Amino acid sequence: MYDIIIVGAGPAGLTAAIYARRASKTVLVLEAMTYGGQIINTPDIENYPAAAHISGLDFANKIYEQATALGAEIVFEKVTEIKDGAEKTVVTPDNTYTAKAVIIATGSENRKLGVEGEEQLVGRGISYCATCDGAFYRKKTVAVVGGGNTALEDALYLSDLAETVYLIHRRDAFRGDEATVNALKQRSNVKFIYNSTVTKLNADKRLTSIEVTDRNTGEVSTIELNGLFVAVGRIPENQNFAQLIRLDDSGYIEAGEDCLTNVPGIFAAGDNRVKSVRQLVTAAADGAVAATAAIKYISE
Ligand code: NAP
């Protein structure tokens, strides 16, 4: 029986482990893949306070070392179910663990475009995060794919940095807010490409151009660019908890800034919960909030 089981060893989960261990709680972190979460794909983090430049991999290694040095136990098993009760039961294919409280910090993954070569070009012209990587494209040409609020806000953010921003959407109407669409229309360096999908990525070590196909006419055009920002939605990793934990229509855990879920003693931290800013610093903040709430729950 652990005091706290944390599901997921990304920045939120490992920060929660640090806070819980510093409060002398016994902590088990269960991770399905590798520690660090999505941040390991970021070549250079420039927006984390007091770390002007650090690679995502170095960041992940440092936070892992910090959590384990404090005594957090980390086991690489995928959690398939959480059961409520006087104690919480956490099930993996290999084991069943129990704890007084559970923090779900499983994150979310970017939905991919599904175009050949996409994964190999991440960090070499393809990005899923404009606020993380936009600064690398100052005075350059970029494109954003998507029609939701993320794509619109990414395009707006990038239009302050890049020389030209193409906004490519597969329909002729945006899903995101009209006010942001109107703000984009005021920007002379934003060019809209409607009813189109990215069908080919051309690269020479880095991405050099994309081919875009008009869905109505079938016409293919080539756009020379330096960066492609993919903003076609995210997939929160909450499917295994949907029986117990209340999720919104998009699959995010319905927990606010206090990280409380509908089940007492089960908390949500990081990108897998409903929130408006999904950044490294907000994931770490969630870890601290969720661990503090879990410690309070146990003591009560
Ligand atoms: P989203 O609203 O699900 O939009 C995803 C967009 O990507 C849609 O326009 C969709 O096209 C398009 N798409 C999906 N798969 C595609 C594919 N394979 N190829 C090309 N296009 C594809 O995702 P989101 O923009 O990340 O937003 C997620 C949630 O967070 C939303 O509720 C959003 O409002 C919210 N959000 C809020 C704020 C804010 O409040 N400031 C900021 C960002 C996000 P279709 O339109 O044709 O389906």
XYZ file of C-alpha atoms and ligand atoms in Angstrom:
348
model
C 0.000 0.000 0.000
C 1.483 3.308 -1.137
C 0.395 6.712 0.069
C 0.197 8.034 -3.494
C 0.325 6.323 -6.875
C 1.053 8.648 -9.776
C 0.078 7.481 -13.251
C 2.463 9.003 -15.785
C 6.082 10.136 -15.499
C 5.940 13.355 -17.507
C 6.650 16.775 -15.993
C 3.303 16.829 -14.121
C 3.677 13.328 -12.673
C 7.325 13.714 -11.697
C 6.703 17.133 -10.117
C 3.887 15.544 -8.107
C 6.346 12.820 -7.041
C 8.865 15.439 -5.872
C 6.254 17.259 -3.796
C 4.851 14.048 -2.324
C 8.276 12.681 -1.387
C 9.283 15.972 0.212
C 6.188 15.514 2.403
C 7.521 12.017 3.310
C 4.744 10.147 1.480
C 5.482 6.793 -0.124
C 5.210 7.217 -3.881
C 4.935 4.841 -6.818
C 5.035 6.309 -10.324
C 3.705 4.035 -13.086
C 4.742 4.914 -16.631
C 3.676 3.123 -19.808
C 6.497 4.234 -22.099
C 9.487 6.303 -21.065
C 9.793 9.074 -18.505
C 9.662 12.735 -19.561
C 6.461 12.768 -21.586
C 6.114 14.829 -24.752
C 8.809 17.302 -23.746
C 11.535 14.830 -24.756
C 10.705 15.702 -28.393
C 11.525 19.394 -27.915
C 15.084 20.198 -28.976
C 15.402 23.446 -27.038
C 13.200 24.716 -24.211
C 13.432 28.510 -23.968
C 10.369 29.354 -21.907
C 10.901 27.570 -18.588
C 11.825 30.010 -15.818
C 15.527 30.004 -14.868
C 16.466 27.633 -17.699
C 17.093 29.858 -20.725
C 18.120 26.868 -22.853
C 17.724 23.203 -22.055
C 16.859 20.269 -24.300
C 13.677 18.380 -23.526
C 15.701 15.223 -22.962
C 18.007 16.940 -20.444
C 14.988 18.423 -18.694
C 13.374 14.976 -18.465
C 16.582 13.407 -17.140
C 16.984 16.097 -14.492
C 13.444 15.856 -13.189
C 13.627 12.024 -13.207
C 16.894 12.115 -11.223
C 15.403 14.627 -8.784
C 12.299 12.506 -8.161
C 14.188 9.212 -7.770
C 16.889 10.793 -5.569
C 14.083 11.873 -3.240
C 12.895 8.258 -3.096
C 10.095 8.021 -5.652
C 9.774 4.490 -7.015
C 9.238 4.393 -10.793
C 7.940 1.256 -12.512
C 7.403 0.948 -16.269
C 3.956 -0.634 -16.573
C 0.854 0.663 -18.358
C -2.119 1.303 -16.115
C -5.202 -0.336 -17.575
C -7.715 0.399 -14.815
C -8.217 2.332 -11.589
C -10.802 1.136 -9.051
C -12.293 3.257 -6.294
C -12.893 2.055 -2.737
C -11.626 2.595 0.806
C -8.280 2.323 -0.898
C -7.610 2.939 -4.588
C -6.592 -0.023 -6.728
C -4.385 0.523 -9.747
C -4.186 -2.300 -12.247
C -1.491 -3.013 -14.849
C -1.137 -6.143 -17.025
C 1.523 -7.428 -14.584
C 0.470 -6.225 -11.141
C -2.197 -4.738 -8.942
C -1.175 -1.907 -6.632
C -3.053 -0.071 -3.889
C -2.792 3.477 -2.601
C -4.583 5.986 -0.417
C -4.668 8.510 -3.284
C -4.000 8.491 -7.024
C -2.844 11.262 -9.345
C -3.553 10.747 -13.039
C -0.926 12.584 -15.073
C -1.027 10.707 -18.342
C -0.860 13.761 -20.625
C -2.133 13.925 -24.140
C -0.591 13.315 -27.476
C -0.718 15.493 -30.572
C -2.929 14.198 -33.323
C -0.669 13.596 -36.309
C -1.361 14.676 -39.867
C -0.571 11.195 -41.053
C 1.605 12.329 -43.967
C 4.646 10.229 -44.843
C 7.885 11.428 -43.194
C 6.057 13.482 -40.525
C 7.609 11.766 -37.504
C 11.172 11.918 -38.873
C 10.865 15.696 -39.419
C 9.733 16.585 -35.897
C 12.309 19.109 -34.653
C 13.544 19.545 -38.230
C 10.794 21.742 -39.578
C 7.715 20.119 -38.103
C 6.360 21.257 -34.754
C 3.192 20.699 -32.760
C 3.701 23.712 -30.483
C 3.950 27.289 -31.756
C 4.664 28.823 -28.356
C 7.513 26.327 -27.831
C 9.162 26.540 -31.251
C 7.860 29.726 -32.923
C 10.927 31.753 -31.951
C 13.078 29.533 -34.191
C 11.195 30.864 -37.229
C 11.720 34.623 -36.886
C 11.475 36.305 -40.308
C 10.941 32.919 -41.967
C 8.046 31.290 -43.807
C 5.805 28.911 -41.903
C 2.448 27.204 -42.307
C -0.115 26.195 -39.713
C -2.510 23.309 -40.380
C -5.882 23.136 -38.631
C -9.097 25.068 -38.171
C -9.650 25.039 -34.395
C -8.678 27.611 -31.781
C -5.191 26.179 -31.414
C -4.442 26.612 -35.117
C -5.913 30.122 -35.154
C -4.016 31.231 -32.056
C -0.831 29.599 -33.317
C -1.172 31.483 -36.611
C -1.728 34.757 -34.760
C 1.265 34.147 -32.501
C 3.482 33.179 -35.436
C 2.395 36.188 -37.510
C 4.241 38.398 -35.000
C 7.447 36.449 -35.603
C 7.502 34.969 -39.074
C 7.628 36.805 -42.374
C 4.745 34.815 -43.869
C 2.240 32.479 -42.251
C 0.071 30.182 -44.377
C -3.013 28.908 -42.582
C -4.190 25.679 -44.209
C -7.606 24.292 -43.333
C -9.440 21.348 -44.845
C -12.807 23.149 -44.940
C -13.963 26.663 -45.898
C -15.115 27.565 -42.380
C -13.118 27.572 -39.172
C -14.151 25.685 -36.086
C -12.355 28.224 -33.846
C -13.531 31.634 -32.624
C -14.662 34.215 -35.157
C -12.868 37.006 -33.263
C -9.524 35.278 -33.800
C -10.341 34.651 -37.466
C -11.100 38.376 -37.840
C -7.861 39.319 -36.093
C -5.968 37.055 -38.506
C -7.651 38.668 -41.499
C -6.169 42.002 -40.389
C -2.630 40.591 -40.648
C -1.098 41.224 -44.050
C 1.433 38.405 -43.636
C -1.228 35.693 -43.053
C -2.404 33.837 -46.149
C -5.458 31.571 -45.953
C -5.624 28.320 -47.874
C -9.079 26.755 -47.593
C -10.474 23.349 -48.540
C -6.971 21.931 -48.660
C -4.882 19.262 -47.009
C -1.146 18.728 -46.786
C -0.433 15.674 -48.913
C 3.372 15.591 -49.171
C 6.390 16.753 -47.188
C 9.593 17.510 -49.090
C 12.817 17.545 -47.109
C 16.559 17.787 -47.439
C 17.586 16.946 -43.846
C 15.049 19.649 -42.864
C 11.581 20.336 -44.250
C 11.910 22.502 -47.383
C 8.422 22.543 -48.895
C 4.980 20.977 -48.681
C 2.476 19.901 -51.270
C -1.091 20.980 -50.668
C -4.059 19.448 -52.442
C -7.299 21.360 -53.016
C -10.067 18.989 -51.942
C -12.559 20.451 -54.445
C -10.457 20.646 -57.583
C -7.700 18.105 -56.860
C -5.142 20.754 -57.830
C -1.754 20.292 -56.135
C 0.424 23.290 -55.251
C 3.854 23.469 -53.654
C 4.665 25.887 -50.835
C 8.319 26.556 -50.010
C 8.669 27.047 -46.264
C 10.872 26.619 -43.224
C 8.383 25.333 -40.680
C 5.069 23.500 -40.518
C 3.006 23.774 -37.333
C 0.492 20.972 -37.000
C -2.527 21.951 -34.862
C -5.150 19.366 -35.734
C -6.212 18.541 -32.184
C -4.925 16.446 -29.314
C -5.765 13.024 -27.963
C -5.816 12.888 -24.137
C -4.671 9.549 -22.739
C -7.652 8.948 -20.482
C -9.470 6.111 -22.229
C -8.607 3.571 -19.528
C -10.180 5.700 -16.779
C -13.403 6.709 -18.550
C -15.516 4.208 -16.528
C -14.612 5.923 -13.268
C -13.510 9.485 -14.007
C -15.753 12.097 -15.618
C -14.375 13.247 -18.991
C -15.551 16.067 -21.272
C -16.679 15.506 -24.876
C -13.078 15.659 -26.109
C -11.899 13.076 -23.568
C -10.208 15.467 -21.093
C -10.664 14.866 -17.345
C -13.149 17.355 -15.899
C -10.855 18.814 -13.253
C -10.230 22.501 -12.665
C -7.149 24.352 -11.433
C -7.547 22.538 -8.076
C -6.902 19.231 -9.923
C -9.901 17.542 -8.194
C -11.811 14.931 -10.202
C -15.356 13.661 -9.554
C -13.841 10.862 -7.399
C -12.496 11.915 -3.978
C -8.869 10.874 -3.612
C -8.225 10.764 -7.360
C -6.604 13.847 -8.863
C -5.702 14.939 -12.389
C -2.556 16.856 -13.289
C -1.196 18.169 -16.566
C -2.280 18.040 -20.176
C -4.926 15.332 -19.710
C -7.287 17.632 -17.805
C -9.491 20.454 -19.105
C -7.308 23.566 -19.255
C -6.542 26.470 -21.570
C -2.734 26.634 -21.367
C -0.872 23.385 -21.943
C 2.764 24.191 -21.316
C 5.671 22.656 -19.419
C 5.366 25.221 -16.669
C 1.621 24.646 -16.222
C 2.130 20.862 -16.163
C 4.706 21.255 -13.394
C 2.364 23.614 -11.545
C -0.413 21.006 -11.752
C 1.932 18.400 -10.293
C 2.504 20.600 -7.255
C -1.208 21.377 -6.844
C -2.322 17.741 -7.255
C 0.311 16.390 -4.843
C -0.597 19.004 -2.234
C -4.291 18.109 -2.623
C -3.499 14.379 -2.352
C -1.425 14.923 0.810
C -4.300 16.911 2.337
C -6.794 14.178 1.342
C -4.673 11.484 3.009
C -4.254 13.495 6.214
C -7.999 14.075 6.460
P -10.016 21.059 -32.404
O -10.933 22.144 -31.953
O -10.415 19.649 -32.257
O -9.700 21.372 -33.935
C -8.919 20.514 -34.685
C -8.894 21.068 -36.094
O -8.030 20.252 -36.873
C -10.259 21.077 -36.776
O -10.429 22.278 -37.503
C -10.190 19.872 -37.701
O -10.885 20.072 -38.900
C -8.722 19.818 -38.032
N -8.250 18.470 -38.313
C -8.406 17.347 -37.569
N -7.765 16.311 -38.143
C -7.182 16.805 -39.271
C -6.378 16.237 -40.283
N -6.011 14.947 -40.258
N -5.944 17.031 -41.297
C -6.283 18.342 -41.341
N -7.063 18.946 -40.415
C -7.495 18.179 -39.381
O -8.560 21.143 -31.688
P -7.811 22.386 -31.023
O -7.790 23.539 -31.953
O -6.502 21.842 -30.547
O -8.690 22.752 -29.765
C -8.999 21.766 -28.773
C -9.929 22.386 -27.727
O -9.204 23.378 -26.988
C -11.105 23.111 -28.388
O -12.210 22.970 -27.553
C -10.659 24.540 -28.431
O -11.704 25.482 -28.471
C -9.883 24.633 -27.111
N -8.912 25.718 -27.176
C -9.262 26.863 -26.567
C -8.397 27.937 -26.594
C -8.821 29.192 -25.913
O -9.855 29.185 -25.293
N -8.060 30.254 -25.992
C -7.180 27.851 -27.267
C -6.849 26.656 -27.902
C -7.735 25.586 -27.852
P -12.509 20.152 -38.942
O -12.857 21.528 -38.440
O -12.816 19.936 -40.374
O -12.982 19.051 -38.053
